[in-house]
PDB file of C-alpha atoms and ligand atoms in Angstrom:
ATOM      1  CA  MET A   1     -11.413 -13.591  20.408  1.00 49.00           C
ATOM      2  CA  SER A   2      -9.689 -10.249  20.004  1.00 52.00           C
ATOM      3  CA  GLN A   3     -11.330  -7.895  17.693  1.00 61.00           C
ATOM      4  CA  TYR A   4      -9.803  -4.718  18.563  1.00 63.00           C
ATOM      5  CA  ALA A   5      -9.250  -3.473  15.024  1.00 67.00           C
ATOM      6  CA  ASN A   6     -12.525  -2.827  12.799  1.00 68.00           C
ATOM      7  CA  TYR A   7     -11.366  -4.461   9.540  1.00 66.00           C
ATOM      8  CA  THR A   8     -14.716  -3.946   8.046  1.00 64.00           C
ATOM      9  CA  VAL A   9     -13.971  -0.277   7.895  1.00 60.00           C
ATOM     10  CA  ALA A  10     -10.259  -0.588   7.201  1.00 65.00           C
ATOM     11  CA  SER A  11     -10.877  -2.795   4.347  1.00 69.00           C
ATOM     12  CA  ASP A  12     -11.882  -0.463   2.146  1.00 67.00           C
ATOM     13  CA  ASP A  13      -8.458   1.437   2.498  1.00 69.00           C
ATOM     14  CA  TYR A  14      -6.286  -1.559   3.517  1.00 69.00           C
ATOM     15  CA  ASP A  15      -4.326  -2.010   0.047  1.00 71.00           C
ATOM     16  CA  LYS A  16      -3.412   1.744  -0.021  1.00 71.00           C
ATOM     17  CA  THR A  17      -1.338   1.245   3.116  1.00 70.00           C
ATOM     18  CA  ARG A  18      -0.188  -2.295   3.079  1.00 78.00           C
ATOM     19  CA  ALA A  19       2.560  -3.974   1.095  1.00 83.00           C
ATOM     20  CA  ALA A  20       3.153  -7.938   0.919  1.00 91.00           C
ATOM     21  CA  VAL A  21       6.936  -7.965   2.357  1.00 93.00           C
ATOM     22  CA  GLY A  22       8.948 -10.918   2.685  1.00 95.00           C
ATOM     23  CA  VAL A  23       7.327 -13.080  -0.083  1.00 96.00           C
ATOM     24  CA  ASP A  24      10.999 -14.799  -1.116  1.00 96.00           C
ATOM     25  CA  THR A  25      11.257 -15.715   2.693  1.00 97.00           C
ATOM     26  CA  ILE A  26       8.025 -17.513   2.750  1.00 97.00           C
ATOM     27  CA  LEU A  27       8.722 -19.220  -0.689  1.00 98.00           C
ATOM     28  CA  SER A  28      11.883 -20.461   0.458  1.00 97.00           C
ATOM     29  CA  CYS A  29      10.592 -21.953   3.534  1.00 97.00           C
ATOM     30  CA  LEU A  30       7.673 -23.646   1.568  1.00 97.00           C
ATOM     31  CA  ALA A  31      10.250 -24.932  -0.881  1.00 96.00           C
ATOM     32  CA  ARG A  32      12.460 -26.899   1.591  1.00 93.00           C
ATOM     33  CA  THR A  33      10.498 -30.017   1.493  1.00 89.00           C
ATOM     34  CA  SER A  34       9.636 -32.924  -1.323  1.00 89.00           C
ATOM     35  CA  VAL A  35       6.790 -31.326  -2.794  1.00 95.00           C
ATOM     36  CA  PRO A  36       7.789 -28.939  -5.532  1.00 96.00           C
ATOM     37  CA  LEU A  37       6.313 -25.289  -5.001  1.00 97.00           C
ATOM     38  CA  GLY A  38       4.360 -25.557  -8.421  1.00 97.00           C
ATOM     39  CA  ASN A  39       2.295 -28.666  -6.690  1.00 97.00           C
ATOM     40  CA  GLN A  40       1.746 -27.261  -3.282  1.00 98.00           C
ATOM     41  CA  ILE A  41      -1.699 -26.645  -1.839  1.00 98.00           C
ATOM     42  CA  VAL A  42      -1.063 -23.542   0.611  1.00 98.00           C
ATOM     43  CA  LEU A  43      -3.198 -21.789   3.138  1.00 98.00           C
ATOM     44  CA  GLU A  44      -2.824 -18.414   4.243  1.00 98.00           C
ATOM     45  CA  ALA A  45      -4.511 -17.917   7.435  1.00 98.00           C
ATOM     46  CA  GLY A  46      -5.981 -14.745   8.111  1.00 98.00           C
ATOM     47  CA  CYS A  47      -5.315 -13.503   4.453  1.00 97.00           C
ATOM     48  CA  GLY A  48      -7.137  -9.856   4.816  1.00 95.00           C
ATOM     49  CA  THR A  49      -7.505  -8.570   1.227  1.00 95.00           C
ATOM     50  CA  GLY A  50      -5.387 -10.982  -0.221  1.00 96.00           C
ATOM     51  CA  ASN A  51      -2.133  -9.098  -0.897  1.00 95.00           C
ATOM     52  CA  TYR A  52      -0.073 -12.251   0.070  1.00 97.00           C
ATOM     53  CA  LEU A  53      -2.368 -14.464  -1.729  1.00 97.00           C
ATOM     54  CA  GLU A  54      -1.796 -12.295  -4.804  1.00 96.00           C
ATOM     55  CA  ALA A  55       2.249 -12.330  -4.525  1.00 96.00           C
ATOM     56  CA  LEU A  56       2.401 -16.016  -3.851  1.00 97.00           C
ATOM     57  CA  ARG A  57      -0.015 -17.109  -6.588  1.00 96.00           C
ATOM     58  CA  PRO A  58       2.199 -17.418  -9.580  1.00 96.00           C
ATOM     59  CA  HIS A  59       4.505 -19.567  -7.587  1.00 97.00           C
ATOM     60  CA  LEU A  60       2.408 -22.424  -5.985  1.00 97.00           C
ATOM     61  CA  GLY A  61       0.019 -25.018  -7.177  1.00 96.00           C
ATOM     62  CA  SER A  62      -3.395 -23.893  -5.416  1.00 96.00           C
ATOM     63  CA  LEU A  63      -4.296 -21.338  -2.871  1.00 97.00           C
ATOM     64  CA  SER A  64      -6.705 -20.797   0.050  1.00 97.00           C
ATOM     65  CA  GLY A  65      -7.330 -18.021   2.211  1.00 98.00           C
ATOM     66  CA  MET A  66      -9.411 -17.531   5.533  1.00 98.00           C
ATOM     67  CA  ASP A  67     -10.351 -14.461   7.378  1.00 97.00           C
ATOM     68  CA  PHE A  68     -13.036 -13.544   9.633  1.00 95.00           C
ATOM     69  CA  SER A  69     -13.817 -10.288   7.994  1.00 95.00           C
ATOM     70  CA  GLU A  70     -16.399 -10.213   5.398  1.00 95.00           C
ATOM     71  CA  GLY A  71     -15.155  -6.764   4.295  1.00 93.00           C
ATOM     72  CA  MET A  72     -11.499  -7.910   3.653  1.00 93.00           C
ATOM     73  CA  LEU A  73     -12.699 -10.985   1.736  1.00 96.00           C
ATOM     74  CA  THR A  74     -14.892  -8.858  -0.462  1.00 94.00           C
ATOM     75  CA  GLN A  75     -11.677  -7.083  -1.671  1.00 93.00           C
ATOM     76  CA  ALA A  76      -9.663 -10.077  -1.973  1.00 95.00           C
ATOM     77  CA  ARG A  77     -12.722 -11.868  -4.129  1.00 95.00           C
ATOM     78  CA  THR A  78     -12.544  -8.771  -6.429  1.00 94.00           C
ATOM     79  CA  LYS A  79      -8.808  -9.704  -7.104  1.00 93.00           C
ATOM     80  CA  PHE A  80      -9.418 -13.751  -7.500  1.00 91.00           C
ATOM     81  CA  GLY A  81     -12.975 -14.271  -8.260  1.00 85.00           C
ATOM     82  CA  GLU A  82     -13.349 -18.098  -8.067  1.00 86.00           C
ATOM     83  CA  GLU A  83      -9.497 -18.870  -8.425  1.00 89.00           C
ATOM     84  CA  VAL A  84      -8.723 -18.763  -4.591  1.00 95.00           C
ATOM     85  CA  GLU A  85     -10.904 -20.709  -2.180  1.00 96.00           C
ATOM     86  CA  LEU A  86     -11.776 -17.935   0.239  1.00 97.00           C
ATOM     87  CA  THR A  87     -13.460 -18.944   3.500  1.00 97.00           C
ATOM     88  CA  CYS A  88     -15.257 -16.576   6.032  1.00 97.00           C
ATOM     89  CA  GLY A  89     -14.601 -17.921   9.588  1.00 97.00           C
ATOM     90  CA  SER A  90     -12.079 -17.720  12.690  1.00 98.00           C
ATOM     91  CA  ILE A  91      -8.792 -19.530  12.022  1.00 98.00           C
ATOM     92  CA  LEU A  92      -8.709 -20.782  15.594  1.00 98.00           C
ATOM     93  CA  ASP A  93     -11.374 -23.383  14.446  1.00 98.00           C
ATOM     94  CA  MET A  94     -10.687 -24.216  10.771  1.00 98.00           C
ATOM     95  CA  PRO A  95     -13.215 -26.171   8.591  1.00 98.00           C
ATOM     96  CA  TYR A  96     -10.533 -28.111   6.716  1.00 98.00           C
ATOM     97  CA  GLU A  97      -9.847 -31.649   7.223  1.00 98.00           C
ATOM     98  CA  ASP A  98      -6.635 -32.930   8.674  1.00 98.00           C
ATOM     99  CA  GLU A  99      -3.290 -32.876   6.469  1.00 98.00           C
ATOM    100  CA  ARG A 100      -4.945 -30.887   3.792  1.00 98.00           C
ATOM    101  CA  PHE A 101      -2.304 -28.347   3.143  1.00 98.00           C
ATOM    102  CA  ASP A 102       1.344 -28.751   2.162  1.00 98.00           C
ATOM    103  CA  GLY A 103       2.200 -25.409   3.593  1.00 98.00           C
ATOM    104  CA  ILE A 104       0.433 -22.759   5.768  1.00 98.00           C
ATOM    105  CA  THR A 105       1.458 -19.079   6.005  1.00 98.00           C
ATOM    106  CA  CYS A 106       0.041 -16.491   8.481  1.00 98.00           C
ATOM    107  CA  ASN A 107       1.098 -12.839   8.014  1.00 98.00           C
ATOM    108  CA  GLN A 108       0.698 -10.094  10.548  1.00 96.00           C
ATOM    109  CA  VAL A 109      -2.251 -11.651  12.653  1.00 97.00           C
ATOM    110  CA  ILE A 110      -1.417 -13.349  15.978  1.00 97.00           C
ATOM    111  CA  HIS A 111      -1.543  -9.908  17.571  1.00 95.00           C
ATOM    112  CA  HIS A 112      -4.953  -9.945  16.933  1.00 95.00           C
ATOM    113  CA  LEU A 113      -6.049 -13.186  18.549  1.00 96.00           C
ATOM    114  CA  ASP A 114      -5.905 -12.852  22.215  1.00 95.00           C
ATOM    115  CA  GLU A 115      -7.474 -10.415  24.387  1.00 89.00           C
ATOM    116  CA  GLY A 116      -5.548  -7.476  26.121  1.00 83.00           C
ATOM    117  CA  PRO A 117      -5.994  -4.139  27.639  1.00 81.00           C
ATOM    118  CA  ASP A 118      -7.890  -2.097  25.196  1.00 80.00           C
ATOM    119  CA  ALA A 119      -7.705   1.787  25.202  1.00 77.00           C
ATOM    120  CA  SER A 120      -9.984   2.262  27.930  1.00 80.00           C
ATOM    121  CA  ASP A 121      -8.375   0.147  30.478  1.00 79.00           C
ATOM    122  CA  ASP A 122      -6.033   1.394  33.258  1.00 80.00           C
ATOM    123  CA  PRO A 123      -2.376   0.372  32.933  1.00 79.00           C
ATOM    124  CA  VAL A 124      -2.343  -0.555  36.547  1.00 72.00           C
ATOM    125  CA  ASP A 125      -4.772  -3.582  35.835  1.00 80.00           C
ATOM    126  CA  TRP A 126      -3.081  -5.137  33.133  1.00 81.00           C
ATOM    127  CA  LYS A 127      -2.381  -8.621  33.165  1.00 80.00           C
ATOM    128  CA  PRO A 128       0.095 -10.622  30.910  1.00 78.00           C
ATOM    129  CA  CYS A 129      -1.674 -12.710  28.414  1.00 88.00           C
ATOM    130  CA  SER A 130      -0.956 -16.594  28.482  1.00 91.00           C
ATOM    131  CA  ASN A 131      -1.863 -16.584  24.735  1.00 95.00           C
ATOM    132  CA  PRO A 132      -4.447 -19.186  24.705  1.00 96.00           C
ATOM    133  CA  ASN A 133      -6.076 -18.316  21.411  1.00 97.00           C
ATOM    134  CA  VAL A 134      -2.590 -17.905  19.722  1.00 98.00           C
ATOM    135  CA  THR A 135      -1.949 -21.537  21.144  1.00 98.00           C
ATOM    136  CA  GLN A 136      -5.240 -22.855  19.661  1.00 98.00           C
ATOM    137  CA  PHE A 137      -4.456 -21.576  16.308  1.00 98.00           C
ATOM    138  CA  ILE A 138      -1.279 -23.158  15.964  1.00 98.00           C
ATOM    139  CA  GLN A 139      -2.594 -26.467  17.047  1.00 98.00           C
ATOM    140  CA  GLU A 140      -5.460 -25.942  14.198  1.00 98.00           C
ATOM    141  CA  ALA A 141      -2.421 -25.440  12.019  1.00 98.00           C
ATOM    142  CA  TYR A 142      -0.754 -28.324  12.827  1.00 98.00           C
ATOM    143  CA  ARG A 143      -3.864 -30.320  12.325  1.00 98.00           C
ATOM    144  CA  VAL A 144      -4.532 -29.397   8.715  1.00 98.00           C
ATOM    145  CA  LEU A 145      -0.680 -29.396   7.734  1.00 98.00           C
ATOM    146  CA  ARG A 146       0.852 -32.426   6.189  1.00 97.00           C
ATOM    147  CA  PRO A 147       3.616 -34.267   7.681  1.00 97.00           C
ATOM    148  CA  GLY A 148       6.893 -32.374   6.625  1.00 97.00           C
ATOM    149  CA  GLY A 149       4.760 -29.314   5.816  1.00 97.00           C
ATOM    150  CA  ALA A 150       6.095 -25.818   6.472  1.00 97.00           C
ATOM    151  CA  PHE A 151       4.191 -23.109   8.645  1.00 98.00           C
ATOM    152  CA  VAL A 152       5.783 -19.617   8.239  1.00 98.00           C
ATOM    153  CA  ILE A 153       4.465 -17.081  10.585  1.00 98.00           C
ATOM    154  CA  ASN A 154       5.311 -13.661  10.034  1.00 98.00           C
ATOM    155  CA  THR A 155       4.893 -11.565  13.079  1.00 98.00           C
ATOM    156  CA  THR A 156       6.511  -8.435  14.622  1.00 97.00           C
ATOM    157  CA  SER A 157       8.684  -8.874  17.787  1.00 97.00           C
ATOM    158  CA  HIS A 158       8.072  -6.635  20.800  1.00 97.00           C
ATOM    159  CA  THR A 159      11.234  -4.794  20.184  1.00 97.00           C
ATOM    160  CA  GLN A 160      10.314  -4.175  16.520  1.00 98.00           C
ATOM    161  CA  PHE A 161       6.870  -2.865  17.517  1.00 97.00           C
ATOM    162  CA  ARG A 162       8.776  -0.483  19.785  1.00 97.00           C
ATOM    163  CA  ASP A 163      11.507   0.496  17.174  1.00 97.00           C
ATOM    164  CA  GLY A 164      10.764  -0.763  13.851  1.00 97.00           C
ATOM    165  CA  TYR A 165       7.877   1.773  13.019  1.00 97.00           C
ATOM    166  CA  TRP A 166       8.987   5.707  13.329  1.00 98.00           C
ATOM    167  CA  TRP A 167       5.278   6.522  14.746  1.00 98.00           C
ATOM    168  CA  ALA A 168       5.597   4.047  17.538  1.00 98.00           C
ATOM    169  CA  ASP A 169       7.441   6.579  19.575  1.00 98.00           C
ATOM    170  CA  LEU A 170       4.302   8.808  19.407  1.00 98.00           C
ATOM    171  CA  ILE A 171       2.153   6.452  20.912  1.00 97.00           C
ATOM    172  CA  PRO A 172       3.705   4.238  23.359  1.00 96.00           C
ATOM    173  CA  VAL A 173       0.817   3.162  25.617  1.00 94.00           C
ATOM    174  CA  ALA A 174      -0.756   1.906  22.501  1.00 95.00           C
ATOM    175  CA  VAL A 175       2.474  -0.057  21.798  1.00 96.00           C
ATOM    176  CA  ALA A 176       2.650  -1.704  24.914  1.00 94.00           C
ATOM    177  CA  ARG A 177      -0.783  -2.770  24.675  1.00 93.00           C
ATOM    178  CA  VAL A 178      -0.456  -4.679  21.621  1.00 94.00           C
ATOM    179  CA  CYS A 179       2.809  -6.035  23.210  1.00 94.00           C
ATOM    180  CA  CYS A 180       0.653  -7.164  25.968  1.00 92.00           C
ATOM    181  CA  ARG A 181      -1.700  -9.148  23.719  1.00 92.00           C
ATOM    182  CA  MET A 182       0.902 -11.472  22.005  1.00 93.00           C
ATOM    183  CA  PRO A 183       3.698 -13.705  22.423  1.00 96.00           C
ATOM    184  CA  ASP A 184       7.185 -12.408  21.851  1.00 96.00           C
ATOM    185  CA  LEU A 185       9.538 -14.443  19.540  1.00 97.00           C
ATOM    186  CA  ASP A 186      10.745 -16.796  22.480  1.00 97.00           C
ATOM    187  CA  ARG A 187       7.318 -17.393  23.718  1.00 97.00           C
ATOM    188  CA  LEU A 188       5.767 -18.021  20.082  1.00 98.00           C
ATOM    189  CA  LYS A 189       8.743 -20.368  19.498  1.00 98.00           C
ATOM    190  CA  GLU A 190       8.026 -22.386  22.964  1.00 98.00           C
ATOM    191  CA  ILE A 191       4.162 -22.448  21.719  1.00 98.00           C
ATOM    192  CA  LEU A 192       5.375 -23.943  18.430  1.00 98.00           C
ATOM    193  CA  THR A 193       7.460 -26.439  19.917  1.00 98.00           C
ATOM    194  CA  ALA A 194       4.931 -27.566  22.647  1.00 98.00           C
ATOM    195  CA  VAL A 195       2.217 -28.026  19.739  1.00 98.00           C
ATOM    196  CA  GLY A 196       4.797 -30.264  17.953  1.00 98.00           C
ATOM    197  CA  PHE A 197       6.590 -28.039  15.304  1.00 98.00           C
ATOM    198  CA  GLU A 198      10.607 -28.012  14.533  1.00 98.00           C
ATOM    199  CA  ILE A 199      11.609 -24.677  14.477  1.00 98.00           C
ATOM    200  CA  GLU A 200      13.695 -24.248  11.455  1.00 97.00           C
ATOM    201  CA  THR A 201      14.303 -20.579  10.711  1.00 96.00           C
ATOM    202  CA  VAL A 202      13.808 -17.245  12.643  1.00 97.00           C
ATOM    203  CA  SER A 203      14.656 -14.650  10.318  1.00 96.00           C
ATOM    204  CA  ALA A 204      14.139 -10.801  10.943  1.00 96.00           C
ATOM    205  CA  ASP A 205      13.204  -8.755   7.619  1.00 94.00           C
ATOM    206  CA  LEU A 206      15.482  -5.804   7.550  1.00 94.00           C
ATOM    207  CA  ASP A 207      14.383  -4.140   4.613  1.00 92.00           C
ATOM    208  CA  GLY A 208      10.740  -4.845   4.100  1.00 91.00           C
ATOM    209  CA  ILE A 209       8.159  -1.645   4.903  1.00 93.00           C
ATOM    210  CA  LEU A 210       4.629  -3.000   5.936  1.00 90.00           C
ATOM    211  CA  GLN A 211       2.699   0.277   5.331  1.00 88.00           C
ATOM    212  CA  GLY A 212       4.271   0.363   1.496  1.00 86.00           C
ATOM    213  CA  PRO A 213       5.189   3.886   0.154  1.00 88.00           C
ATOM    214  CA  SER A 214       3.075   5.914   2.593  1.00 91.00           C
ATOM    215  CA  TYR A 215       4.966   4.953   5.791  1.00 94.00           C
ATOM    216  CA  LEU A 216       7.177   7.916   5.738  1.00 95.00           C
ATOM    217  CA  ASP A 217       4.064  10.462   5.167  1.00 96.00           C
ATOM    218  CA  PRO A 218       5.240  13.186   7.891  1.00 97.00           C
ATOM    219  CA  MET A 219       1.767  14.031   8.082  1.00 97.00           C
ATOM    220  CA  GLY A 220       0.376  10.545   8.382  1.00 96.00           C
ATOM    221  CA  PRO A 221      -0.742  10.285  11.917  1.00 97.00           C
ATOM    222  CA  LEU A 222      -3.183  13.114  11.119  1.00 97.00           C
ATOM    223  CA  GLY A 223      -5.229  10.734   8.381  1.00 95.00           C
ATOM    224  CA  GLU A 224      -7.667   8.307   9.585  1.00 92.00           C
ATOM    225  CA  ALA A 225      -7.095   6.235   6.347  1.00 89.00           C
ATOM    226  CA  TRP A 226      -3.051   6.240   7.095  1.00 92.00           C
ATOM    227  CA  ARG A 227      -3.855   5.380  10.690  1.00 93.00           C
ATOM    228  CA  ALA A 228      -5.952   2.286   9.534  1.00 87.00           C
ATOM    229  CA  GLY A 229      -3.080   0.813   7.958  1.00 85.00           C
ATOM    230  CA  ASP A 230      -1.830  -0.257  11.084  1.00 90.00           C
ATOM    231  CA  SER A 231      -4.010  -1.685  13.937  1.00 90.00           C
ATOM    232  CA  THR A 232      -2.010  -0.218  16.698  1.00 95.00           C
ATOM    233  CA  TRP A 233      -3.573   3.107  16.365  1.00 95.00           C
ATOM    234  CA  SER A 234      -6.832   1.829  17.361  1.00 92.00           C
ATOM    235  CA  LEU A 235      -5.332   1.020  20.693  1.00 93.00           C
ATOM    236  CA  SER A 236      -4.401   4.617  21.527  1.00 94.00           C
ATOM    237  CA  SER A 237      -6.857   6.198  23.997  1.00 93.00           C
ATOM    238  CA  ASP A 238      -8.150   9.811  22.572  1.00 95.00           C
ATOM    239  CA  ALA A 239      -5.778  11.636  24.749  1.00 95.00           C
ATOM    240  CA  GLU A 240      -2.792   9.680  23.583  1.00 96.00           C
ATOM    241  CA  LEU A 241      -4.132  10.103  19.902  1.00 97.00           C
ATOM    242  CA  ALA A 242      -4.711  13.754  20.297  1.00 98.00           C
ATOM    243  CA  ASP A 243      -1.169  14.287  21.904  1.00 98.00           C
ATOM    244  CA  ALA A 244       0.385  12.290  19.280  1.00 98.00           C
ATOM    245  CA  GLN A 245      -1.032  14.512  16.388  1.00 98.00           C
ATOM    246  CA  GLN A 246      -0.196  17.724  18.264  1.00 98.00           C
ATOM    247  CA  ARG A 247       3.334  16.385  18.449  1.00 98.00           C
ATOM    248  CA  VAL A 248       3.220  15.684  14.622  1.00 98.00           C
ATOM    249  CA  GLU A 249       1.324  19.289  13.864  1.00 98.00           C
ATOM    250  CA  LYS A 250       4.413  21.119  15.964  1.00 98.00           C
ATOM    251  CA  MET A 251       7.329  19.325  14.387  1.00 98.00           C
ATOM    252  CA  ASN A 252       5.967  19.962  10.730  1.00 97.00           C
ATOM    253  CA  THR A 253       5.415  23.523  11.640  1.00 98.00           C
ATOM    254  CA  GLU A 254       8.409  23.989  13.334  1.00 98.00           C
ATOM    255  CA  GLY A 255      10.587  22.001  10.603  1.00 98.00           C
ATOM    256  CA  THR A 256      11.965  19.616  12.802  1.00 98.00           C
ATOM    257  CA  MET A 257       9.832  16.454  11.377  1.00 98.00           C
ATOM    258  CA  GLN A 258      12.713  15.684   8.925  1.00 97.00           C
ATOM    259  CA  ALA A 259      15.380  15.164  11.807  1.00 98.00           C
ATOM    260  CA  TYR A 260      12.821  13.191  13.901  1.00 98.00           C
ATOM    261  CA  LEU A 261      12.048  10.695  11.024  1.00 98.00           C
ATOM    262  CA  GLU A 262      15.746  10.205  10.414  1.00 97.00           C
ATOM    263  CA  GLU A 263      16.486   9.596  14.289  1.00 97.00           C
ATOM    264  CA  ARG A 264      13.537   7.253  14.384  1.00 98.00           C
ATOM    265  CA  GLU A 265      14.329   5.279  11.100  1.00 97.00           C
ATOM    266  CA  SER A 266      17.884   4.730  12.475  1.00 97.00           C
ATOM    267  CA  LYS A 267      16.415   2.517  14.743  1.00 96.00           C
ATOM    268  CA  ARG A 268      14.533   0.428  12.212  1.00 97.00           C
ATOM    269  CA  PHE A 269      17.478  -0.118  10.033  1.00 95.00           C
ATOM    270  CA  GLY A 270      19.124  -2.476  12.401  1.00 92.00           C
ATOM    271  CA  ILE A 271      15.653  -4.390  13.386  1.00 97.00           C
ATOM    272  CA  GLY A 272      13.803  -4.267  10.583  1.00 97.00           C
ATOM    273  CA  GLN A 273       9.740  -4.286  10.844  1.00 97.00           C
ATOM    274  CA  GLY A 274       8.698  -8.172  10.826  1.00 97.00           C
ATOM    275  CA  THR A 275      10.018 -11.543  11.687  1.00 98.00           C
ATOM    276  CA  PHE A 276       9.440 -14.813   9.814  1.00 98.00           C
ATOM    277  CA  VAL A 277       9.396 -17.760  12.111  1.00 98.00           C
ATOM    278  CA  CYS A 278       9.322 -21.136   9.777  1.00 98.00           C
ATOM    279  CA  GLY A 279       8.338 -24.372  11.702  1.00 98.00           C
ATOM    280  CA  ARG A 280       7.975 -27.754  10.152  1.00 97.00           C
ATOM    281  CA  LYS A 281       5.712 -30.621  11.174  1.00 97.00           C
TER     282      LYS A 281
HETATM  283  C1  SAM B 301      -3.000  -6.730   9.475  1.00 72.02           C
HETATM  284  S1  SAM B 301      -4.325  -7.571   8.873  1.00 72.02           S
HETATM  285  C2  SAM B 301      -3.376  -8.935   7.893  1.00 72.02           C
HETATM  286  C3  SAM B 301      -4.025  -9.355   6.575  1.00 72.02           C
HETATM  287  C4  SAM B 301      -3.006 -10.093   5.612  1.00 72.02           C
HETATM  288  N1  SAM B 301      -2.608 -11.237   6.032  1.00 72.02           N
HETATM  289  C5  SAM B 301      -1.769  -9.262   5.069  1.00 72.02           C
HETATM  290  O1  SAM B 301      -0.858  -9.237   5.531  1.00 72.02           O
HETATM  291  O2  SAM B 301      -2.024  -8.199   4.401  1.00 72.02           O
HETATM  292  C6  SAM B 301      -5.008  -9.081  10.039  1.00 72.02           C
HETATM  293  C7  SAM B 301      -6.335  -9.897   9.796  1.00 72.02           C
HETATM  294  O3  SAM B 301      -6.185 -10.954  10.353  1.00 72.02           O
HETATM  295  C8  SAM B 301      -7.743 -11.187  10.348  1.00 72.02           C
HETATM  296  N2  SAM B 301      -8.034 -11.968  11.615  1.00 72.02           N
HETATM  297  C9  SAM B 301      -7.881 -11.878  12.810  1.00 72.02           C
HETATM  298  N3  SAM B 301      -8.214 -12.486  13.891  1.00 72.02           N
HETATM  299  C10 SAM B 301      -8.749 -13.342  13.090  1.00 72.02           C
HETATM  300  C11 SAM B 301      -9.107 -14.721  13.246  1.00 72.02           C
HETATM  301  N4  SAM B 301      -9.643 -15.221  14.305  1.00 72.02           N
HETATM  302  N5  SAM B 301      -9.670 -15.578  12.133  1.00 72.02           N
HETATM  303  C12 SAM B 301      -9.684 -15.390  11.053  1.00 72.02           C
HETATM  304  N6  SAM B 301      -9.028 -13.819  10.762  1.00 72.02           N
HETATM  305  C13 SAM B 301      -8.437 -13.189  11.726  1.00 72.02           C
HETATM  306  C14 SAM B 301      -8.281  -9.886  10.316  1.00 72.02           C
HETATM  307  O4  SAM B 301      -9.665  -9.974  10.049  1.00 72.02           O
HETATM  308  C15 SAM B 301      -7.360  -9.044   9.350  1.00 72.02           C
HETATM  309  O5  SAM B 301      -7.871  -9.634   7.907  1.00 72.02           O
END
């Protein structure tokens, strides 16, 4: 199982640089079933600090969250106390009985599940990932979901990874590394279908900004807490990070940063940062 991002460290600052985007999309997918939303028992797999649980909670019957980072769950517990069932463990092997949940959502997690090249690996040694852990997670989700229940995966396509984030252009090797670890949308749909899900909708969120208000900070890449808001940065080698930071400093000093941001952001407007894949059991 991949653990390239240190969420014990990131958990302290995570909420300063992350927002729950696409909550309406998740709710509309969960709602297309015979059980009213207000009665549904829903799991967020890889819930982190509970940003999505917090946004979903007023609309649903009961919520459970699972994550393998105690640091992230500690933050979540401060928000919910005993009101949300929070379980520490891997979503590849869930402790829940068969068909327990009416719905499952998984937000920005699947790129963490499989192994891939790390910052120290030479690109010539890279091999494509066959996504065994993503497949195992999807099989587990199928097992614990009741028939007719919705499974909403919020992920980032390879195109969105490359051009949906202005700073991705500064660390292209790290972006290639993350894409190497995770299925792109066609492969994800193939895995979901092979496991037994019917794909209902695949929709890009063109407006949502995962890093929240700090996303456009022109000095952002220079700060560790800012970079901790997106795990892609942790896949940069020291040399790639130093080069990226030099470019940022130079553009800020020379007054060209605004034009660079505008050019990069014009690419995001057409593709967005996240995609919601809704499957039905
Ligand atoms: C980018 S964060 C997303 C957190 C939350 N879903 C959100 O969107 O705010 C990824 C989360 O996935 C968790 N994670 C990664 N692999 C996991 C696994 N195998 N089992 C459980 N949690 C995992 C990490 O600990 C981290 O909290």
